[in-house]
Coordinates of C-alpha atoms and ligand atoms in Angstrom, one line a residue:
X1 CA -64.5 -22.3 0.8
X2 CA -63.0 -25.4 1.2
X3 CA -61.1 -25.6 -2.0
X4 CA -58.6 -23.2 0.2
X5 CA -58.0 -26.1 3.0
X6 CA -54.6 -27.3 3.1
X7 CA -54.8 -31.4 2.9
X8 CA -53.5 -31.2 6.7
X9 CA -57.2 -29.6 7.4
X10 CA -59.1 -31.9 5.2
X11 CA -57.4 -35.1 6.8
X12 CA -58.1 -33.4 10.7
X13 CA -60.8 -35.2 12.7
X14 CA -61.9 -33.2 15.1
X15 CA -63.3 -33.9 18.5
X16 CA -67.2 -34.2 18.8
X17 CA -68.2 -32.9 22.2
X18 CA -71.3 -34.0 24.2
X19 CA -74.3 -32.6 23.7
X20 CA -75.2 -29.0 25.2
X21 CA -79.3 -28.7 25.1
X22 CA -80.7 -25.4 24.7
X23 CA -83.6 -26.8 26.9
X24 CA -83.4 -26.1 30.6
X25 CA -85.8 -29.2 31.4
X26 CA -83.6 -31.8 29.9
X27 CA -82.1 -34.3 32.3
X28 CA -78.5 -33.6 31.2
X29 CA -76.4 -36.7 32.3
X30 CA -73.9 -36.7 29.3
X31 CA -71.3 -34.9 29.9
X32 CA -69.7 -35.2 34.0
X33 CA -71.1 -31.6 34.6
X34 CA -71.3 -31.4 38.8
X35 CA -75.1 -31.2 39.8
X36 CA -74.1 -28.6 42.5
X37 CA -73.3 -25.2 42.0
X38 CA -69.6 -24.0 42.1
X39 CA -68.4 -22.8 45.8
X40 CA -70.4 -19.2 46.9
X41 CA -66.7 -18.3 47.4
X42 CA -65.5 -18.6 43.9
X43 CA -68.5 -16.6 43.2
X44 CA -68.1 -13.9 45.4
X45 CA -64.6 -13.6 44.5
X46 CA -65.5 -13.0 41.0
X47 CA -68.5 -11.0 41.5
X48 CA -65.7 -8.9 43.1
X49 CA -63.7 -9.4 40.2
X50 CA -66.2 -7.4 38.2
X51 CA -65.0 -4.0 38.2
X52 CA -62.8 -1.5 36.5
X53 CA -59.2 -3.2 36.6
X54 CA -60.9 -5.7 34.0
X55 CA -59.4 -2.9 31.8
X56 CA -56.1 -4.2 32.5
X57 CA -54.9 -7.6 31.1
X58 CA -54.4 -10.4 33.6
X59 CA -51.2 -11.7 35.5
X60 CA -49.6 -13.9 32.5
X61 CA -48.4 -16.4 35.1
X62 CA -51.5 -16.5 37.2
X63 CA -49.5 -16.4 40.0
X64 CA -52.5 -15.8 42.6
X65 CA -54.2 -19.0 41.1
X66 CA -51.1 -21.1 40.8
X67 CA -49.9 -20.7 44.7
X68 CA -53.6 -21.6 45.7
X69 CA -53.5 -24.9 43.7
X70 CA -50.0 -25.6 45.1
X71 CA -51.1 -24.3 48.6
X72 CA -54.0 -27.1 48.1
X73 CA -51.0 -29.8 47.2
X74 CA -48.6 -29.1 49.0
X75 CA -46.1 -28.5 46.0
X76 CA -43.8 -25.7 44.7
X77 CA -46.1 -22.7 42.6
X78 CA -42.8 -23.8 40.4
X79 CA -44.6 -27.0 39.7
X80 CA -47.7 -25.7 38.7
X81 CA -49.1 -25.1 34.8
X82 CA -52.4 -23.3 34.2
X83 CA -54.4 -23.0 31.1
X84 CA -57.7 -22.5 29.7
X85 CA -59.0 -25.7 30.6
X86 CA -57.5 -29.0 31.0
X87 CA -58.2 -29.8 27.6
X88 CA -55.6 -26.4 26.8
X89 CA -53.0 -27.8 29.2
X90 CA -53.3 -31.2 27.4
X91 CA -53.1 -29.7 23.9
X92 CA -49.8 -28.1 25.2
X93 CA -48.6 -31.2 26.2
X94 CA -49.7 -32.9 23.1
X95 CA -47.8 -29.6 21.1
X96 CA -44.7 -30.2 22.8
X97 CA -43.4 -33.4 25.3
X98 CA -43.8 -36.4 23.5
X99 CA -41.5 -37.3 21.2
X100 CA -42.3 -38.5 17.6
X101 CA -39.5 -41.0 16.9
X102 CA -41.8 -43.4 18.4
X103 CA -45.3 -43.9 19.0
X104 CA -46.9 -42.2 22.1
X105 CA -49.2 -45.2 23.9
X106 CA -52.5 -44.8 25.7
X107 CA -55.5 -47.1 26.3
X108 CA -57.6 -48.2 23.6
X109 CA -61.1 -47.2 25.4
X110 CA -60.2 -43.9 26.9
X111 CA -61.0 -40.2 26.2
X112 CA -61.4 -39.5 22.7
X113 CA -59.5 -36.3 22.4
X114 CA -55.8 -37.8 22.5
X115 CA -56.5 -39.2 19.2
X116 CA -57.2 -36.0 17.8
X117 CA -54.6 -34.6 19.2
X118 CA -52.2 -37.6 18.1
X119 CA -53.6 -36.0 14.7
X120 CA -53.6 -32.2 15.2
X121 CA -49.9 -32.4 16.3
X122 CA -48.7 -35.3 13.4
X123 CA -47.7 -37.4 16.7
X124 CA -47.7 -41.2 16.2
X125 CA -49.4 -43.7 18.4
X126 CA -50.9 -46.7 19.5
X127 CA -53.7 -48.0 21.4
X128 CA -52.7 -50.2 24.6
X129 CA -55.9 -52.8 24.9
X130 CA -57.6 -52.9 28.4
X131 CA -58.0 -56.5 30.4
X132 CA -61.2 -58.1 30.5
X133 CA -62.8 -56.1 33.2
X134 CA -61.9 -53.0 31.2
X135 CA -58.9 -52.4 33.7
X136 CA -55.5 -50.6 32.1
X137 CA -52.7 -53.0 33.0
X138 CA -49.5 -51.3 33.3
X139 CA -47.2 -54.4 32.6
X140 CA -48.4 -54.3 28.7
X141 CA -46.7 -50.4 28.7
X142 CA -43.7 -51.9 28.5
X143 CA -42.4 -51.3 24.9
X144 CA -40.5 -48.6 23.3
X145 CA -42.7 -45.5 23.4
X146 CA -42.8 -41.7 22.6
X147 CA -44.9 -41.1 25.8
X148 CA -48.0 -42.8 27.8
X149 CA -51.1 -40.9 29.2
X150 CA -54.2 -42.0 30.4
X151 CA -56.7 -40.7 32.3
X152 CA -57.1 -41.9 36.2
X153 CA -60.1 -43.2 37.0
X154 CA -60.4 -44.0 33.0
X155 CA -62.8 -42.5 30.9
X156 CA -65.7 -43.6 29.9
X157 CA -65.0 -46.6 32.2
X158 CA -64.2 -44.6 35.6
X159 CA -62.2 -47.5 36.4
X160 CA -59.2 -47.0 38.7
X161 CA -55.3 -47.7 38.8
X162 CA -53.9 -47.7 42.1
X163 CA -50.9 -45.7 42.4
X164 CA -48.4 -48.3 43.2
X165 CA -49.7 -49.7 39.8
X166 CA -48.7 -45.7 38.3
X167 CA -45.3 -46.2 40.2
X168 CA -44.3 -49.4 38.5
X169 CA -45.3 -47.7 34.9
X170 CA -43.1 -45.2 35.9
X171 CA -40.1 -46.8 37.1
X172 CA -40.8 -48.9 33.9
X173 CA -40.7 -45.9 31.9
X174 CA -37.5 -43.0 33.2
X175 CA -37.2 -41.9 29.3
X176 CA -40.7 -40.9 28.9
X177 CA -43.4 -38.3 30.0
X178 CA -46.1 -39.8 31.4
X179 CA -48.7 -38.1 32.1
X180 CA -52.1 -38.6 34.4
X181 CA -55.3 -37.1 33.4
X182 CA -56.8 -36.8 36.9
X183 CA -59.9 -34.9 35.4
X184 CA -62.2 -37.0 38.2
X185 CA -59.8 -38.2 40.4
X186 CA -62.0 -36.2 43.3
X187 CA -64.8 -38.3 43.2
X188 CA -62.4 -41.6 45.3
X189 CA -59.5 -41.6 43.3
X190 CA -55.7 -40.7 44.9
X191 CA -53.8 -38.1 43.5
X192 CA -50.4 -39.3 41.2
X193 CA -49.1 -35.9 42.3
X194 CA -47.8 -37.4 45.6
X195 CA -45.4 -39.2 43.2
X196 CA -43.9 -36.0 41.2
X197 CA -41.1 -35.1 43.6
X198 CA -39.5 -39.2 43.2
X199 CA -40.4 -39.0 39.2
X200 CA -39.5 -35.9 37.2
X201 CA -40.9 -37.9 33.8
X202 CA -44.8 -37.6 35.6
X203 CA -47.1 -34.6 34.9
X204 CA -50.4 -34.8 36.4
X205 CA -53.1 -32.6 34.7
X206 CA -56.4 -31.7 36.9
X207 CA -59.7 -29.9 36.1
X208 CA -62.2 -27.6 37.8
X209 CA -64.7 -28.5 35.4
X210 CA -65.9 -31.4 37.6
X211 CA -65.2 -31.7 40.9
X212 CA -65.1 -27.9 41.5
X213 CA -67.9 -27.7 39.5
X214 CA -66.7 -24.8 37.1
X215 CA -67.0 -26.6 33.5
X216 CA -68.0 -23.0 31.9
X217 CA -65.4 -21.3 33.4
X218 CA -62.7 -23.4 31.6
X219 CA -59.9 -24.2 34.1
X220 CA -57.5 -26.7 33.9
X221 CA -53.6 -27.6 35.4
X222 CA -50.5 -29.8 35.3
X223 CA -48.5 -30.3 37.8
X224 CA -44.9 -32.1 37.9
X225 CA -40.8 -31.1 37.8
X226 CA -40.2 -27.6 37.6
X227 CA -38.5 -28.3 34.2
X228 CA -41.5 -29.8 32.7
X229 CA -43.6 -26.9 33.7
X230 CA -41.1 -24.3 32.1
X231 CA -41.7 -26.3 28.4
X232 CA -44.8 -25.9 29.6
X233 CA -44.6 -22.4 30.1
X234 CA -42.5 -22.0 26.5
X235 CA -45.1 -23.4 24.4
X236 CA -47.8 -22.0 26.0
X237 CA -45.9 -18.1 25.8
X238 CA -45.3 -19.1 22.1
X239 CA -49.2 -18.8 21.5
X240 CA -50.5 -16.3 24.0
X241 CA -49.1 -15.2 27.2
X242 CA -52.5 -14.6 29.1
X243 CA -54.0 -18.3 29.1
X244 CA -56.6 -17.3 31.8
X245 CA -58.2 -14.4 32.1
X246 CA -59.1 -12.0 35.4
X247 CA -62.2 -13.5 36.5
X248 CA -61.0 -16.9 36.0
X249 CA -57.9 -16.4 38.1
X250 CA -59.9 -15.2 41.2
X251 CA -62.5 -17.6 40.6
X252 CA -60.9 -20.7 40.3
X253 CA -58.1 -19.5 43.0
X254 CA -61.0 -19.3 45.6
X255 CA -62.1 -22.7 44.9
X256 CA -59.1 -24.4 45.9
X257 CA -59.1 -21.8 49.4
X258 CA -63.1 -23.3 49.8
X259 CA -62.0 -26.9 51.0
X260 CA -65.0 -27.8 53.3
X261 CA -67.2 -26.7 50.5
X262 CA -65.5 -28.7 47.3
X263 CA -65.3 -31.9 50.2
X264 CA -69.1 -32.0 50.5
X265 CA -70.4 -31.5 47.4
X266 CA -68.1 -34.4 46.2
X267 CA -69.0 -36.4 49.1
X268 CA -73.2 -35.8 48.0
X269 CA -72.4 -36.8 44.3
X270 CA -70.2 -40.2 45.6
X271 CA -73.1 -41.1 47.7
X272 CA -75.6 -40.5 45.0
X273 CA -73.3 -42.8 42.6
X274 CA -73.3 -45.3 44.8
X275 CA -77.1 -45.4 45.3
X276 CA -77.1 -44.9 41.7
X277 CA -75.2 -48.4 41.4
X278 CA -77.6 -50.2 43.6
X279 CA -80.9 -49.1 41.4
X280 CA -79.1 -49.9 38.2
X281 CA -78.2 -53.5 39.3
X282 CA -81.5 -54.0 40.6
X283 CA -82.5 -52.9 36.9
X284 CA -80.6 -55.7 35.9
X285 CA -77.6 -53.9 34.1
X286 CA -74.0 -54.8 34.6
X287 CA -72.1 -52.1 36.1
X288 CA -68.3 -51.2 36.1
X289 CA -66.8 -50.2 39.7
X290 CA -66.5 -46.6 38.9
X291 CA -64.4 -43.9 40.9
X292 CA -65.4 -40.9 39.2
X293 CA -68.7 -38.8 38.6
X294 CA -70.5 -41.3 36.1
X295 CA -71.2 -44.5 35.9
X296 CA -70.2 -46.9 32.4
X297 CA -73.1 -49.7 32.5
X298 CA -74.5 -52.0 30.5
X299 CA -78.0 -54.0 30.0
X300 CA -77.3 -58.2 28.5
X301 CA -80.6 -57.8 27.2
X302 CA -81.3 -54.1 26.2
X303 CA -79.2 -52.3 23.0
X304 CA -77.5 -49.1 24.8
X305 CA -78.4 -47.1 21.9
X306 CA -81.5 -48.3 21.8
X307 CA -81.8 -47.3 25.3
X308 CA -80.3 -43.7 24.8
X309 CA -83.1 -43.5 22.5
X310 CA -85.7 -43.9 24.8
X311 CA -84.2 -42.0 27.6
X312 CA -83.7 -39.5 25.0
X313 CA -87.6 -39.4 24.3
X314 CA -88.4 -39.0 28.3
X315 CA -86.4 -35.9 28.2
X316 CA -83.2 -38.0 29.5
X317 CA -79.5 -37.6 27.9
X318 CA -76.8 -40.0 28.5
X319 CA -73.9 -40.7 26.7
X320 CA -73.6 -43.6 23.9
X321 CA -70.2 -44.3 22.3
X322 CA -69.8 -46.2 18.8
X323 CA -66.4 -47.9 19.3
X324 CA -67.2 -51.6 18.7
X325 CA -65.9 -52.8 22.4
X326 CA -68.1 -50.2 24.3
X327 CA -71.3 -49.7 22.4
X328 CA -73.4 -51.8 24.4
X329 CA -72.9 -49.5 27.6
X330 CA -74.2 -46.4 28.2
X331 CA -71.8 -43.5 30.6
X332 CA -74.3 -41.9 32.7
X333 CA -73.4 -38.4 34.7
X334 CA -73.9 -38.5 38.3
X335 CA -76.8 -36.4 38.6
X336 CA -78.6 -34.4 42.1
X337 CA -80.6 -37.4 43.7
X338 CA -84.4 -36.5 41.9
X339 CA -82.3 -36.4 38.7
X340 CA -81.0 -39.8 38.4
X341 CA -84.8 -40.8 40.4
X342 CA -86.1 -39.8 37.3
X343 CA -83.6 -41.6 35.0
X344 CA -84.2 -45.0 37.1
X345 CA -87.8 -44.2 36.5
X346 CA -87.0 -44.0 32.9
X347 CA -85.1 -46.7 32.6
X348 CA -87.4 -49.3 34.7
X349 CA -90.0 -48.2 32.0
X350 CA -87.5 -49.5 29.5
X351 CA -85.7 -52.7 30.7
Ligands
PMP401 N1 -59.7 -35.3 30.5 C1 -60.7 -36.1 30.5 C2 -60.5 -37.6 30.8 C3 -62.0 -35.6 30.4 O1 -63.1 -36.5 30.4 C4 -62.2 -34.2 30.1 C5 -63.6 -33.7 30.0 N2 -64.2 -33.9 28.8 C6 -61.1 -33.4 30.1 C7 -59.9 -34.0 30.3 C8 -61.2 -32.0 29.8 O2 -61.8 -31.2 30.7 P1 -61.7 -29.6 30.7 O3 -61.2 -29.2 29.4 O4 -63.1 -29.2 31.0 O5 -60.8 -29.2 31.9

């Protein structure tokens, strides 16, 4: 079939996802899934969800979910984009606010998809080097660019930039979009979205994959100037009007009204990723201060994928990267406490 691919397909590198194991008993720390379940509220309101007016398409602006999320933020539902995902928002973002006269810039260890994107959408860019400690510096964003994103706490590094360090990138930067991927910023991160009213260049993007524990119901959101939401709105209208569908809408809507339920669970997984920390450096590896649900560690005298390996073979998955300047750590998921027991186990029978 592929003689009928265009050259634009046969040049597309797509994104590789993590892992998804068919079996149950797996140890799956590979991919920042919560280890608690979403809120019983989210549930219930879906489970009520589940009746005849599924016949009936959705709200196209998703109004219900949108005035929770701004509710939760104290912004404008004005200021508010939802989309399948915050891997959809971002694609619309990729699709249609940077501009191609010059090359959008982003961090040269962060998450893998902007590259594809970069390519999916013919948008030029380059890679901005982090420091030694694997911090992004915002002084070396200073150069003619078609936009800057990066995620905050980075990915796979979880490292954080504080948010008078986002201000200065900003102030440094009117002409642009910049946009903050805040896909773990729950997990002892501060919010950039304090900043949108003073910058109407910033879009923050969010998921309830992670913190709200609702990766399989694919939810994601931006928010920033009303005007930036409405192109927004225009490119996402030019592909499908109904971005998320009933059961998402109630769903994810009720997890932003359960606040006592989303501040625990995230409180459990930063104490377990702190514990975490401790039995890793007593195991010897090298550990990068993390603010998000995984850790990005490394062994001076054990090869990472050697080590994935043998995790791997105890019924353990972490993630391994190949890029040349990260492939001797491993990203490790914040699991439930006997979950990452039984990767220390593992990985004392290994170091
Ligand atoms: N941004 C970052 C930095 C991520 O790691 C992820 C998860 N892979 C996403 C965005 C996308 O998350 P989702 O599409 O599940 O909202």
């Amino acid at each position: 079939m592929s003689k009928f691919w265009s050259p634009f397909v046969k040049n597309l590198v797509p994104y590789v996802p993590g892992e998804q194991p068919k079996l149950s008993k797996l140890v799956k720390l590979n991919t920042n899934e919560n280890p608690y379940g979403p809120s019983p509220r989210a549930i219930a309101a879906m489970q009520a969800e589940l009746n005849d007016s599924l016949r009936l398409y959705p709200d196209p602006n998703g109004e219900r979910l949108k005035q929770a999320i701004a509710d939760y933020h104290g912004v404008q539902s004005s200021q508010v984009f939802v989309g399948n995902g915050s891997d959809e928002v971002l694609a619309h973002i990729f699709h249609g606010l940077f501009q191609h006269g010059r090359p959008l810039l982003f961090p040269d260890v962060t998450y893998s998809f902007y590259p594809v994107y970069c390519g999916l959408y013919g948008i030029p860019f380059e890679t901005v080097a982090l420091d030694e400690q694997f911090r992004i510096r915002v002084e070396d964003y200073a150069r003619p660019n078609g936009g800057i994103i990066f995620p905050n706490p980075n990915a796979p590094t979880g490292c954080l930039l504080s948010l008078e360090a986002i201000e200065r990138l900003l102030e440094a930067n009117p002409d642009s979009v910049v946009v903050v991927d805040e896909a773990y910023v729950d997990f002892g991160g501060e919010t950039a979205i304090a900043l949108v009213d003073h910058h109407a260049n910033l879009l923050v993007t969010q998921t309830l994959s992670k913190s709200r524990s609702l990766a399989g119901l694919r939810v994601g959101l931006a928010v920033g100037h009303p005007e930036l939401i409405e192109a927004l709105e225009r490119i996402k209208n030019s592909f499908n009007s109904y971005p998320l569908d009933r059961m998402a809408i109630v769903g994810a809507a009720a997890a932003f009204e359960d606040r006592a339920y989303f501040e625990q669970t995230c409180r459990q997984v930063i104490a377990s990723r702190e514990q975490l920390v401790g039995e890793l450096q007593r195991l010897g590896f090298e550990v990068l201060p993390s603010a998000a649900n995984f850790v990005f560690a490394r062994h001076p005298g054990r090869d990472a994928e050697g080590l994935a390996a043998g995790l791997r073979e105890q019924g353990v998955i972490v993630r391994h990267f190949k890029q040349e300047r990260i492939r001797q750590f491993l990203r490790i998921t914040i699991g439930a406490p006997e979950q990452n027991q039984v990767l220390i186990d593992a990985l004392a029978g290994l170091c």
